[in-house]
């Protein structure tokens, strides 16, 4: 139970790290382009820690609910009132209602506070040129993508992109076992590392099980294939066989399975050097993005059911399980979720960065903004629908 709690805590930290990276992308782009930023917050709800910079006037906070965050730009919600103006109206209300002595004291306290914590400097979000706003909105997803590339580079250097299957021993009744009258180099041998079948390499997303699952062999029969193996650090292609036969699973029941007839097989990872890992990590991040887009397309077109999707709770559950298993699961899952955040936030879904970019693009094209109230209502409806979907996804994940 204690370890489960630790794994869940680590999973929340990992998720919050990726959300922080996303919001930091918005923040750094906003600072670079001269936007006025009122608050940078990790989490939602009541502030557990809050600090205002005496240099910039910006507020930095860690809040109670660790399932999101925000970078609050002045004027981002044009329909609402800015914090600076709200503060001034509060002072005016005190002046109208209080005595002369109370008003003098209030003004003194406000002046003291302004001297200690200056107002944030910069251009309000809604007054900045459209191209600057597009950069800021895009930067959150871009930061997630860069983070994914960094973790992918670490993954490639620690483990690798290409996988192999190392053989401890081969079954005597396997057609791939060396026997009398059979040239040893034409069959699989103990110590071989199988890295591909019929020219298809095993990778992190396309491993041995996935490749074997696509081989078409009638039940009870064998099929001739070409094995690509590493033997004594040299790669060679040899002719071998796969078998579609019955075996007993962990529950003791018989099931049909396509096999190559080996014992004591284990996964082997082929590590990359730094420069090859940098290039491979870059490509692998795009590969992850493509997998996510394919998954979303299959959901939209009904080719895939809703049983495999979940919200933040499901994400934390999957990460905690990965943390409890091994390091490679973490190094693979972190860039996968990071790319998922990047892709999902840039989709044109109301309340997300992608939809806001669409509205800014419309404003740029027509020369004037969409009515802020209409845009605000669209984002509000989108946010409510998104929260509903997230809750239903988590309920579906845990209870159905």
CSV table of C-alpha atoms in Angstrom, one decimal:
chain,number,residue,atom,x,y,z
A,1,UNK,CA,0.0,0.0,0.0
A,2,UNK,CA,2.8,2.4,0.9
A,3,UNK,CA,4.6,1.8,-2.4
A,4,UNK,CA,1.3,2.3,-4.3
A,5,UNK,CA,0.9,5.7,-2.6
A,6,UNK,CA,4.5,6.5,-3.5
A,7,UNK,CA,4.0,5.5,-7.2
A,8,UNK,CA,0.8,7.6,-7.4
A,9,UNK,CA,2.6,10.6,-5.8
A,10,UNK,CA,5.4,10.2,-8.4
A,11,UNK,CA,2.9,9.9,-11.2
A,12,UNK,CA,1.2,13.2,-10.1
A,13,UNK,CA,4.7,14.9,-10.0
A,14,UNK,CA,5.4,13.6,-13.5
A,15,UNK,CA,2.0,14.9,-14.8
A,16,UNK,CA,2.5,18.2,-13.1
A,17,UNK,CA,6.0,18.5,-14.6
A,18,UNK,CA,4.6,18.1,-18.1
A,19,UNK,CA,1.8,20.7,-17.4
A,20,UNK,CA,4.4,23.1,-16.0
A,21,UNK,CA,6.5,22.7,-19.1
A,22,UNK,CA,3.4,23.6,-21.2
A,23,UNK,CA,2.6,26.7,-19.2
A,24,UNK,CA,6.3,27.7,-19.1
A,25,UNK,CA,6.3,27.7,-22.9
A,26,UNK,CA,3.5,30.2,-22.8
A,27,UNK,CA,5.2,32.2,-20.1
A,28,UNK,CA,8.7,32.4,-21.8
A,29,UNK,CA,7.2,33.3,-25.2
A,30,UNK,CA,5.1,36.0,-23.5
A,31,UNK,CA,8.0,37.5,-21.7
A,32,UNK,CA,10.1,37.4,-24.8
A,33,UNK,CA,7.4,39.3,-26.8
A,34,UNK,CA,6.7,41.8,-24.1
A,35,UNK,CA,3.3,40.7,-22.9
A,36,UNK,CA,2.0,41.6,-19.4
A,37,UNK,CA,1.7,38.5,-17.3
A,38,UNK,CA,-0.3,38.7,-14.0
A,39,UNK,CA,0.1,35.1,-12.7
A,40,UNK,CA,1.9,31.8,-13.4
A,41,UNK,CA,0.1,29.1,-11.5
A,42,UNK,CA,0.5,25.3,-11.3
A,43,UNK,CA,-2.7,23.6,-10.3
A,44,UNK,CA,-6.2,24.9,-9.7
A,45,UNK,CA,-8.2,26.0,-6.7
A,46,UNK,CA,-6.9,27.4,-3.4
A,47,UNK,CA,-3.3,28.5,-3.4
A,48,UNK,CA,-1.0,26.3,-1.2
A,49,UNK,CA,1.9,28.6,-2.0
A,50,UNK,CA,1.8,32.1,-3.4
A,51,UNK,CA,4.5,34.6,-4.0
A,52,UNK,CA,4.6,38.0,-5.8
A,53,UNK,CA,7.8,39.2,-7.4
A,54,UNK,CA,9.0,42.5,-6.1
A,55,UNK,CA,10.8,43.1,-9.3
A,56,UNK,CA,8.1,42.3,-11.9
A,57,UNK,CA,4.9,42.3,-9.9
A,58,UNK,CA,4.0,38.8,-11.3
A,59,UNK,CA,2.4,36.3,-9.0
A,60,UNK,CA,3.7,32.7,-8.9
A,61,UNK,CA,1.4,30.1,-7.2
A,62,UNK,CA,1.1,26.4,-6.5
A,63,UNK,CA,-2.6,25.5,-6.1
A,64,UNK,CA,-4.5,22.6,-4.4
A,65,UNK,CA,-5.8,20.6,-7.4
A,66,UNK,CA,-2.8,19.2,-9.3
A,67,UNK,CA,-4.6,18.6,-12.6
A,68,UNK,CA,-3.7,21.7,-14.7
A,69,UNK,CA,-2.3,25.1,-14.5
A,70,UNK,CA,-2.4,28.5,-16.3
A,71,UNK,CA,-0.4,31.5,-17.3
A,72,UNK,CA,-2.7,34.5,-16.8
A,73,UNK,CA,-2.0,37.2,-19.4
A,74,UNK,CA,-3.5,40.7,-18.8
A,75,UNK,CA,-6.4,41.2,-21.3
A,76,UNK,CA,-6.5,37.5,-22.4
A,77,UNK,CA,-10.2,37.4,-21.5
A,78,UNK,CA,-11.3,40.7,-23.1
A,79,UNK,CA,-14.9,40.2,-21.8
A,80,UNK,CA,-13.6,40.3,-18.2
A,81,UNK,CA,-12.0,43.1,-16.2
A,82,UNK,CA,-8.3,43.3,-15.6
A,83,UNK,CA,-6.8,42.9,-12.2
A,84,UNK,CA,-5.3,46.3,-12.2
A,85,UNK,CA,-8.6,48.1,-12.9
A,86,UNK,CA,-10.4,45.9,-10.4
A,87,UNK,CA,-7.9,47.0,-7.7
A,88,UNK,CA,-8.5,50.7,-8.6
A,89,UNK,CA,-12.3,50.3,-8.4
A,90,UNK,CA,-11.9,48.7,-5.0
A,91,UNK,CA,-9.9,51.7,-3.8
A,92,UNK,CA,-12.6,54.1,-5.2
A,93,UNK,CA,-15.3,52.1,-3.3
A,94,UNK,CA,-13.3,52.5,-0.1
A,95,UNK,CA,-12.9,56.2,-0.7
A,96,UNK,CA,-16.7,56.6,-1.3
A,97,UNK,CA,-17.7,54.7,1.8
A,98,UNK,CA,-14.9,55.6,4.3
A,99,UNK,CA,-14.1,58.6,6.4
A,100,UNK,CA,-11.3,61.0,5.4
A,101,UNK,CA,-8.9,59.4,8.0
A,102,UNK,CA,-9.7,55.9,6.7
A,103,UNK,CA,-9.3,56.9,3.1
A,104,UNK,CA,-5.9,58.5,3.9
A,105,UNK,CA,-4.8,55.3,5.6
A,106,UNK,CA,-6.1,53.2,2.7
A,107,UNK,CA,-4.2,55.3,0.2
A,108,UNK,CA,-1.1,55.1,2.3
A,109,UNK,CA,-1.3,51.3,2.4
A,110,UNK,CA,-2.0,51.1,-1.4
A,111,UNK,CA,1.0,53.3,-2.1
A,112,UNK,CA,3.2,51.2,0.2
A,113,UNK,CA,2.1,48.1,-1.6
A,114,UNK,CA,2.6,49.6,-5.0
A,115,UNK,CA,6.2,50.6,-4.0
A,116,UNK,CA,6.9,47.1,-2.7
A,117,UNK,CA,5.0,45.1,-5.5
A,118,UNK,CA,4.9,47.1,-8.8
A,119,UNK,CA,2.2,46.4,-11.4
A,120,UNK,CA,3.3,43.8,-14.0
A,121,UNK,CA,4.7,45.5,-17.1
A,122,UNK,CA,4.0,44.8,-20.8
A,123,UNK,CA,1.3,44.8,-23.4
A,124,UNK,CA,-2.2,43.3,-22.6
A,125,UNK,CA,-2.8,40.1,-24.6
A,126,UNK,CA,-5.8,41.5,-26.5
A,127,UNK,CA,-3.9,44.6,-27.6
A,128,UNK,CA,-0.8,42.7,-29.1
A,129,UNK,CA,-0.5,42.0,-32.8
A,130,UNK,CA,-2.1,38.7,-34.0
A,131,UNK,CA,1.2,37.2,-35.0
A,132,UNK,CA,2.6,37.6,-31.5
A,133,UNK,CA,-0.5,36.1,-29.9
A,134,UNK,CA,-0.3,33.1,-32.3
A,135,UNK,CA,3.3,32.5,-31.2
A,136,UNK,CA,2.4,32.6,-27.5
A,137,UNK,CA,-0.6,30.3,-28.0
A,138,UNK,CA,1.6,27.9,-30.0
A,139,UNK,CA,4.5,27.9,-27.5
A,140,UNK,CA,2.8,25.7,-24.9
A,141,UNK,CA,2.4,22.8,-27.2
A,142,UNK,CA,5.8,23.5,-28.7
A,143,UNK,CA,7.5,23.3,-25.3
A,144,UNK,CA,5.8,19.9,-24.7
A,145,UNK,CA,7.2,18.7,-28.0
A,146,UNK,CA,10.7,19.9,-27.2
A,147,UNK,CA,10.4,18.2,-23.8
A,148,UNK,CA,9.3,15.0,-25.6
A,149,UNK,CA,12.4,15.1,-27.9
A,150,UNK,CA,14.7,15.5,-24.9
A,151,UNK,CA,13.2,12.5,-23.1
A,152,UNK,CA,13.3,10.5,-26.4
A,153,UNK,CA,17.0,11.3,-26.7
A,154,UNK,CA,17.6,9.9,-23.2
A,155,UNK,CA,15.5,6.9,-24.1
A,156,UNK,CA,17.5,6.2,-27.2
A,157,UNK,CA,20.8,6.5,-25.4
A,158,UNK,CA,19.8,4.4,-22.4
A,159,UNK,CA,17.8,1.7,-24.3
A,160,UNK,CA,17.6,2.4,-28.0
A,161,UNK,CA,15.0,2.6,-30.8
A,162,UNK,CA,15.5,-0.8,-32.3
A,163,UNK,CA,14.7,-3.9,-30.2
A,164,UNK,CA,15.8,-7.5,-30.4
A,165,UNK,CA,14.9,-10.8,-28.9
A,166,UNK,CA,17.8,-12.7,-27.3
A,167,UNK,CA,17.6,-16.5,-27.3
A,168,UNK,CA,18.7,-18.5,-24.2
A,169,UNK,CA,17.8,-21.9,-25.8
A,170,UNK,CA,15.7,-23.3,-28.6
A,171,UNK,CA,13.1,-26.0,-28.3
A,172,UNK,CA,14.2,-29.4,-29.7
A,173,UNK,CA,11.0,-29.8,-31.7
A,174,UNK,CA,11.3,-26.3,-33.2
A,175,UNK,CA,11.9,-26.3,-37.0
A,176,UNK,CA,14.5,-23.7,-36.3
A,177,UNK,CA,16.6,-25.9,-34.0
A,178,UNK,CA,19.9,-27.2,-35.5
A,179,UNK,CA,19.8,-30.9,-36.2
A,180,UNK,CA,21.6,-33.6,-38.1
A,181,UNK,CA,22.2,-32.7,-41.7
A,182,UNK,CA,21.2,-29.1,-41.1
A,183,UNK,CA,23.9,-26.4,-41.5
A,184,UNK,CA,24.1,-24.6,-38.1
A,185,UNK,CA,24.4,-21.2,-39.7
A,186,UNK,CA,21.1,-21.6,-41.5
A,187,UNK,CA,19.1,-22.0,-38.2
A,188,UNK,CA,18.6,-20.0,-35.1
A,189,UNK,CA,21.1,-20.7,-32.4
A,190,UNK,CA,21.5,-20.0,-28.7
A,191,UNK,CA,22.9,-16.5,-28.3
A,192,UNK,CA,21.4,-15.1,-31.5
A,193,UNK,CA,19.5,-11.8,-31.3
A,194,UNK,CA,16.5,-11.7,-33.6
A,195,UNK,CA,16.0,-8.1,-34.8
A,196,UNK,CA,13.5,-8.5,-37.6
A,197,UNK,CA,11.3,-10.8,-39.6
A,198,UNK,CA,10.8,-10.6,-43.4
A,199,UNK,CA,12.7,-7.3,-43.4
A,200,UNK,CA,10.5,-5.7,-40.8
A,201,UNK,CA,12.6,-4.4,-37.8
A,202,UNK,CA,11.5,-4.5,-34.2
A,203,UNK,CA,11.1,-1.1,-32.7
A,204,UNK,CA,9.8,0.5,-29.5
A,205,UNK,CA,6.3,0.9,-31.1
A,206,UNK,CA,6.5,-2.1,-33.3
A,207,UNK,CA,8.0,-4.9,-31.3
A,208,UNK,CA,8.3,-8.7,-31.7
A,209,UNK,CA,4.7,-9.3,-30.6
A,210,UNK,CA,3.3,-6.8,-33.0
A,211,UNK,CA,5.3,-8.1,-36.0
A,212,UNK,CA,4.4,-11.7,-35.2
A,213,UNK,CA,0.7,-10.8,-34.8
A,214,UNK,CA,0.7,-9.6,-38.5
A,215,UNK,CA,2.1,-12.8,-39.9
A,216,UNK,CA,-0.6,-14.9,-41.6
A,217,UNK,CA,-0.1,-18.6,-40.8
A,218,UNK,CA,-3.0,-21.2,-40.9
A,219,UNK,CA,-3.6,-23.0,-37.6
A,220,UNK,CA,-1.5,-26.1,-37.2
A,221,UNK,CA,0.9,-25.1,-40.0
A,222,UNK,CA,4.3,-23.6,-40.4
A,223,UNK,CA,5.5,-20.8,-42.7
A,224,UNK,CA,8.9,-20.0,-44.1
A,225,UNK,CA,10.2,-16.6,-43.2
A,226,UNK,CA,13.5,-14.6,-43.3
A,227,UNK,CA,15.0,-13.9,-39.9
A,228,UNK,CA,17.3,-10.9,-39.4
A,229,UNK,CA,19.7,-11.8,-36.6
A,230,UNK,CA,22.8,-10.5,-34.9
A,231,UNK,CA,25.3,-13.3,-34.4
A,232,UNK,CA,28.7,-12.5,-32.9
A,233,UNK,CA,28.0,-8.8,-33.5
A,234,UNK,CA,27.4,-9.4,-37.2
A,235,UNK,CA,24.0,-9.1,-38.9
A,236,UNK,CA,22.9,-11.8,-41.2
A,237,UNK,CA,19.6,-13.0,-42.8
A,238,UNK,CA,18.7,-16.7,-42.5
A,239,UNK,CA,15.7,-18.7,-43.5
A,240,UNK,CA,13.6,-20.0,-40.6
A,241,UNK,CA,10.0,-20.9,-39.8
A,242,UNK,CA,7.1,-19.7,-37.6
A,243,UNK,CA,4.6,-22.1,-36.2
A,244,UNK,CA,0.9,-21.6,-35.5
A,245,UNK,CA,0.3,-24.1,-32.6
A,246,UNK,CA,-1.5,-24.5,-29.4
A,247,UNK,CA,0.2,-23.7,-26.0
A,248,UNK,CA,-1.0,-23.3,-22.5
A,249,UNK,CA,-1.3,-19.8,-21.1
A,250,UNK,CA,-0.7,-18.6,-17.5
A,251,UNK,CA,-4.2,-19.9,-16.5
A,252,UNK,CA,-3.5,-23.4,-17.9
A,253,UNK,CA,-5.9,-23.0,-20.8
A,254,UNK,CA,-4.9,-24.0,-24.4
A,255,UNK,CA,-4.7,-21.1,-26.9
A,256,UNK,CA,-3.5,-20.7,-30.5
A,257,UNK,CA,-0.3,-18.7,-30.8
A,258,UNK,CA,2.2,-18.0,-33.6
A,259,UNK,CA,5.7,-18.9,-32.3
A,260,UNK,CA,9.2,-19.6,-33.4
A,261,UNK,CA,9.8,-22.4,-30.8
A,262,UNK,CA,12.4,-20.9,-28.4
A,263,UNK,CA,12.9,-21.0,-24.7
A,264,UNK,CA,14.2,-18.2,-22.3
A,265,UNK,CA,13.8,-15.4,-24.8
A,266,UNK,CA,14.3,-11.8,-23.5
A,267,UNK,CA,14.1,-8.4,-24.9
A,268,UNK,CA,17.3,-6.8,-26.0
A,269,UNK,CA,17.7,-3.0,-26.7
A,270,UNK,CA,20.2,-1.6,-29.2
A,271,UNK,CA,21.4,1.7,-27.8
A,272,UNK,CA,22.2,4.7,-29.9
A,273,UNK,CA,25.1,7.2,-29.7
A,274,UNK,CA,24.4,10.8,-28.9
A,275,UNK,CA,24.1,12.2,-32.4
A,276,UNK,CA,22.1,9.3,-33.8
A,277,UNK,CA,19.9,9.4,-30.6
A,278,UNK,CA,19.3,13.1,-31.2
A,279,UNK,CA,18.1,12.5,-34.8
A,280,UNK,CA,16.2,9.3,-33.9
A,281,UNK,CA,14.6,11.0,-30.9
A,282,UNK,CA,13.4,13.8,-33.1
A,283,UNK,CA,11.9,11.4,-35.6
A,284,UNK,CA,10.4,9.2,-32.8
A,285,UNK,CA,8.6,12.3,-31.4
A,286,UNK,CA,6.9,12.8,-34.7
A,287,UNK,CA,6.1,9.1,-34.9
A,288,UNK,CA,4.4,9.4,-31.5
A,289,UNK,CA,2.4,12.4,-32.7
A,290,UNK,CA,1.3,10.4,-35.8
A,291,UNK,CA,0.2,7.5,-33.6
A,292,UNK,CA,-1.9,9.9,-31.4
A,293,UNK,CA,-3.5,11.4,-34.5
A,294,UNK,CA,-4.3,8.0,-35.9
A,295,UNK,CA,-5.8,7.0,-32.5
A,296,UNK,CA,-8.0,10.2,-32.5
A,297,UNK,CA,-9.1,9.6,-36.1
A,298,UNK,CA,-10.1,6.0,-35.2
A,299,UNK,CA,-12.2,7.4,-32.3
A,300,UNK,CA,-13.9,10.0,-34.5
A,301,UNK,CA,-14.7,7.5,-37.2
A,302,UNK,CA,-15.9,4.8,-34.8
A,303,UNK,CA,-13.2,2.3,-35.7
A,304,UNK,CA,-12.1,2.3,-32.0
A,305,UNK,CA,-14.3,2.1,-28.9
A,306,UNK,CA,-14.2,4.4,-25.9
A,307,UNK,CA,-12.9,1.6,-23.5
A,308,UNK,CA,-9.3,2.6,-24.0
A,309,UNK,CA,-9.5,6.3,-23.2
A,310,UNK,CA,-9.3,8.1,-19.8
A,311,UNK,CA,-8.9,11.4,-18.2
A,312,UNK,CA,-6.3,12.8,-15.7
A,313,UNK,CA,-7.2,10.1,-13.2
A,314,UNK,CA,-6.5,7.4,-15.8
A,315,UNK,CA,-3.3,9.1,-16.8
A,316,UNK,CA,-2.1,9.1,-13.2
A,317,UNK,CA,-3.0,5.4,-12.9
A,318,UNK,CA,-1.1,4.5,-16.1
A,319,UNK,CA,2.0,6.5,-15.0
A,320,UNK,CA,2.0,5.1,-11.5
A,321,UNK,CA,1.8,1.5,-13.0
A,322,UNK,CA,4.7,2.4,-15.3
A,323,UNK,CA,6.7,3.8,-12.5
A,324,UNK,CA,6.2,0.6,-10.5
A,325,UNK,CA,7.3,-1.6,-13.4
A,326,UNK,CA,10.6,-0.4,-14.9
A,327,UNK,CA,12.6,2.6,-16.2
A,328,UNK,CA,11.9,2.0,-19.9
A,329,UNK,CA,8.1,2.4,-19.3
A,330,UNK,CA,8.7,5.8,-17.7
A,331,UNK,CA,11.1,7.0,-20.4
A,332,UNK,CA,8.6,5.9,-23.0
A,333,UNK,CA,5.4,7.1,-21.3
A,334,UNK,CA,6.7,10.6,-20.5
A,335,UNK,CA,7.4,11.6,-24.1
A,336,UNK,CA,4.1,9.9,-25.2
A,337,UNK,CA,2.0,11.9,-22.7
A,338,UNK,CA,4.1,15.1,-23.5
A,339,UNK,CA,3.4,14.7,-27.2
A,340,UNK,CA,-0.2,14.0,-26.4
A,341,UNK,CA,-0.5,17.3,-24.5
A,342,UNK,CA,1.1,19.1,-27.4
A,343,UNK,CA,-1.1,17.5,-30.1
A,344,UNK,CA,-4.4,17.7,-28.1
A,345,UNK,CA,-3.9,21.4,-27.0
A,346,UNK,CA,-3.2,22.4,-30.6
A,347,UNK,CA,-6.4,20.8,-31.9
A,348,UNK,CA,-9.2,23.4,-32.8
A,349,UNK,CA,-11.3,22.4,-29.7
A,350,UNK,CA,-13.0,25.4,-27.9
A,351,UNK,CA,-11.2,26.4,-24.7
A,352,UNK,CA,-7.9,24.9,-25.9
A,353,UNK,CA,-4.9,26.7,-27.5
A,354,UNK,CA,-5.8,25.5,-31.0
A,355,UNK,CA,-9.3,27.1,-31.0
A,356,UNK,CA,-7.9,30.3,-29.6
A,357,UNK,CA,-5.4,30.3,-32.5
A,358,UNK,CA,-8.3,29.9,-34.9
A,359,UNK,CA,-10.0,33.0,-33.5
A,360,UNK,CA,-6.8,35.0,-33.7
A,361,UNK,CA,-6.3,33.8,-37.3
A,362,UNK,CA,-9.9,34.9,-38.2
A,363,UNK,CA,-9.2,38.3,-36.6
A,364,UNK,CA,-5.9,38.6,-38.6
A,365,UNK,CA,-7.7,37.7,-41.8
A,366,UNK,CA,-10.7,40.0,-41.4
A,367,UNK,CA,-8.9,42.9,-39.7
A,368,UNK,CA,-11.1,43.0,-36.6
A,369,UNK,CA,-11.7,40.5,-33.8
A,370,UNK,CA,-14.6,38.3,-33.3
A,371,UNK,CA,-17.1,39.6,-30.7
A,372,UNK,CA,-15.3,38.8,-27.4
A,373,UNK,CA,-18.6,37.8,-25.7
A,374,UNK,CA,-19.4,35.3,-28.5
A,375,UNK,CA,-15.9,33.9,-28.4
A,376,UNK,CA,-16.0,33.7,-24.6
A,377,UNK,CA,-19.3,31.8,-24.7
A,378,UNK,CA,-17.9,29.3,-27.2
A,379,UNK,CA,-14.8,28.7,-25.1
A,380,UNK,CA,-17.0,28.4,-21.9
A,381,UNK,CA,-19.3,25.8,-23.6
A,382,UNK,CA,-16.2,24.0,-24.9
A,383,UNK,CA,-14.6,24.0,-21.4
A,384,UNK,CA,-17.8,22.6,-19.8
A,385,UNK,CA,-18.0,19.8,-22.5
A,386,UNK,CA,-14.3,19.1,-22.1
A,387,UNK,CA,-14.7,18.7,-18.3
A,388,UNK,CA,-17.7,16.5,-18.8
A,389,UNK,CA,-15.8,14.3,-21.3
A,390,UNK,CA,-12.8,14.1,-18.9
A,391,UNK,CA,-15.1,13.0,-16.0
A,392,UNK,CA,-16.9,10.4,-18.2
A,393,UNK,CA,-13.6,9.1,-19.6
A,394,UNK,CA,-12.3,8.5,-16.1
A,395,UNK,CA,-15.5,6.9,-14.9
A,396,UNK,CA,-15.4,4.7,-18.1
A,397,UNK,CA,-11.7,3.8,-17.4
A,398,UNK,CA,-12.1,2.8,-13.7
A,399,UNK,CA,-15.6,1.3,-13.6
A,400,UNK,CA,-16.5,-0.1,-17.0
